[in-house]
Coordinates of C-alpha atoms in Angstrom, one line a residue:
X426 CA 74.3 110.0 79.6
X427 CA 76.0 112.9 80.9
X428 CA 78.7 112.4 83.6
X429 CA 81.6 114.5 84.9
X430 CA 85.2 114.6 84.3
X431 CA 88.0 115.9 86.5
X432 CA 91.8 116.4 86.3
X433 CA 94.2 118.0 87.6
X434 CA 95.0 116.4 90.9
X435 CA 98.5 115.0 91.8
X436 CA 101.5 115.6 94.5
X437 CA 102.6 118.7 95.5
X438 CA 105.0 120.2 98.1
X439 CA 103.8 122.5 101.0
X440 CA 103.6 125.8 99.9
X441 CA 102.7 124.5 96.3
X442 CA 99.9 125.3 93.2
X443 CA 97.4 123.1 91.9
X444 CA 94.6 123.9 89.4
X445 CA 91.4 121.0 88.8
X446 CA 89.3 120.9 86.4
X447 CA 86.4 119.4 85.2
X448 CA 83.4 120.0 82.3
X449 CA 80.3 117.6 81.6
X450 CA 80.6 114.8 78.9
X451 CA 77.9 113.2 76.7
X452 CA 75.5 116.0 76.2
X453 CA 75.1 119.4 76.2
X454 CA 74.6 120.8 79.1
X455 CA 72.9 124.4 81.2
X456 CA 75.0 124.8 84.0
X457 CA 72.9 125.9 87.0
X458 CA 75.3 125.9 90.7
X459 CA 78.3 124.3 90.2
X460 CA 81.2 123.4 93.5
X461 CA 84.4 121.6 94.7
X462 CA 84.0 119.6 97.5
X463 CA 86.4 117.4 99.2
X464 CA 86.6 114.2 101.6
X465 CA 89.3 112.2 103.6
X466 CA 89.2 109.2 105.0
X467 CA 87.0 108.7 108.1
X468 CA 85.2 112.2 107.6
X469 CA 82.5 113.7 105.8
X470 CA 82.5 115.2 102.3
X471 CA 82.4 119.3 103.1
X472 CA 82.1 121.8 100.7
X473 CA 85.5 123.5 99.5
X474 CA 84.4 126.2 97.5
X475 CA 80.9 127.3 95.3
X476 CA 80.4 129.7 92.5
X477 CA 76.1 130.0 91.7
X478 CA 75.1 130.9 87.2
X479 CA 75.0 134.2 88.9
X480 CA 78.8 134.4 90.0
X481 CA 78.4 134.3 93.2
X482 CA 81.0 132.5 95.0
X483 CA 81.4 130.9 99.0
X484 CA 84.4 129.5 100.2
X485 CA 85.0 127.3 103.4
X486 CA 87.0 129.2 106.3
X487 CA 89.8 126.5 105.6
X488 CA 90.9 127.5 102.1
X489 CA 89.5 131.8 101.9
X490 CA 92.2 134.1 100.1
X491 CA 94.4 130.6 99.0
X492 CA 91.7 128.9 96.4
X493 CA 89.9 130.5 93.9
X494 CA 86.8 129.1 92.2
X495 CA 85.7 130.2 88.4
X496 CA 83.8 129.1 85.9
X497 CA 83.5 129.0 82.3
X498 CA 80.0 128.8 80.7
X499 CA 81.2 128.7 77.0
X500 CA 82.6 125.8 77.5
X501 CA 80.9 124.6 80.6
X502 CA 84.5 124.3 82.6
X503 CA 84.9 124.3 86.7
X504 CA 88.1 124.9 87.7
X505 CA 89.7 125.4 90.9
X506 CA 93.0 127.3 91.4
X507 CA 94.9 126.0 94.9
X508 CA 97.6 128.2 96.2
X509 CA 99.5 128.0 99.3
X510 CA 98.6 124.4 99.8
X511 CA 98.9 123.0 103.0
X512 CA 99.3 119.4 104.1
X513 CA 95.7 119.3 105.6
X514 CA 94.3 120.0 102.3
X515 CA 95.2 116.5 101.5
X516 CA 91.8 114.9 100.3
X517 CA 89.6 113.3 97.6
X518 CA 88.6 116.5 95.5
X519 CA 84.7 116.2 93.8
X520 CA 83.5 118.2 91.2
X521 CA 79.5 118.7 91.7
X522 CA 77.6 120.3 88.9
X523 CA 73.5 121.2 88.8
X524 CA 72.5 121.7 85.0
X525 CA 70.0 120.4 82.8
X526 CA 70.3 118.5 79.6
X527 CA 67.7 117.2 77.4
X528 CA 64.4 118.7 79.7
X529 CA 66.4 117.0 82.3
X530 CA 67.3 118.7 85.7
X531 CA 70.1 116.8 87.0
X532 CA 72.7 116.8 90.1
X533 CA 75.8 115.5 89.4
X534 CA 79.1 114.5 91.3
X535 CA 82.7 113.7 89.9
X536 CA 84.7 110.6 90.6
X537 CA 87.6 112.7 92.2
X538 CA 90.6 113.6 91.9
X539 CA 93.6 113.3 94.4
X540 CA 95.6 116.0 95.9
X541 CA 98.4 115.3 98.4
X542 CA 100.2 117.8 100.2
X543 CA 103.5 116.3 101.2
X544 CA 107.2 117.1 101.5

């Protein structure tokens, strides 16, 4: 069974870096659109940041010109570069990954990772 794995979270100072990851375990895998979303408490998840199998990318207003989204279909790797973070970036970050595997066309989510933005 194919699931998602993400690292990279952790504690950083205003102003900080940060860079997640995350790649597909247990099969191999065709990645199709693949995103960072995020979610805090009491609010909805919202989408942080989307690169298509085309290269496309769309960022939310929040994070344009600080995070950078790219992807690695060799290895089928995610990864998201966060740069000037600020303490409302705080949140539960989510990999999500469309790809198929075995005939199958599947949409998947991470568990998250945590990224606090704190002095």
């Amino acid at each position: 069974q194919v699931r998602l794995v993400e690292f990279g979270g952790g504690l950083v100072q205003p102003g900080g870096s940060l860079r997640l990851s995350c790649f597909p375990v247990g099969s191999d895998c065709t990645l199709y659109s693949t995103a960072w979303y995020r979610q805090t408490p009491g609010k909805q998840r919202e989408m942080v940041a989307l690169v298509t199998a085309g290269g496309s990318t769309n960022y939310a207003d929040s994070v344009e010109d600080r995070f950078t989204i790219s992807r690695d279909d060799t290895n089928n790797t995610l990864d998201l570069q966060m740069n000037s973070l600020k303490p409302e970036d705080t949140a539960v970050y989510y990999c999500y990954m469309e790809l198929t595997t075995r005939g199958q066309f599947l949409k998947l989510w991470g568990r998250g990772t945590t990224v606090t933005v704190s002095s």
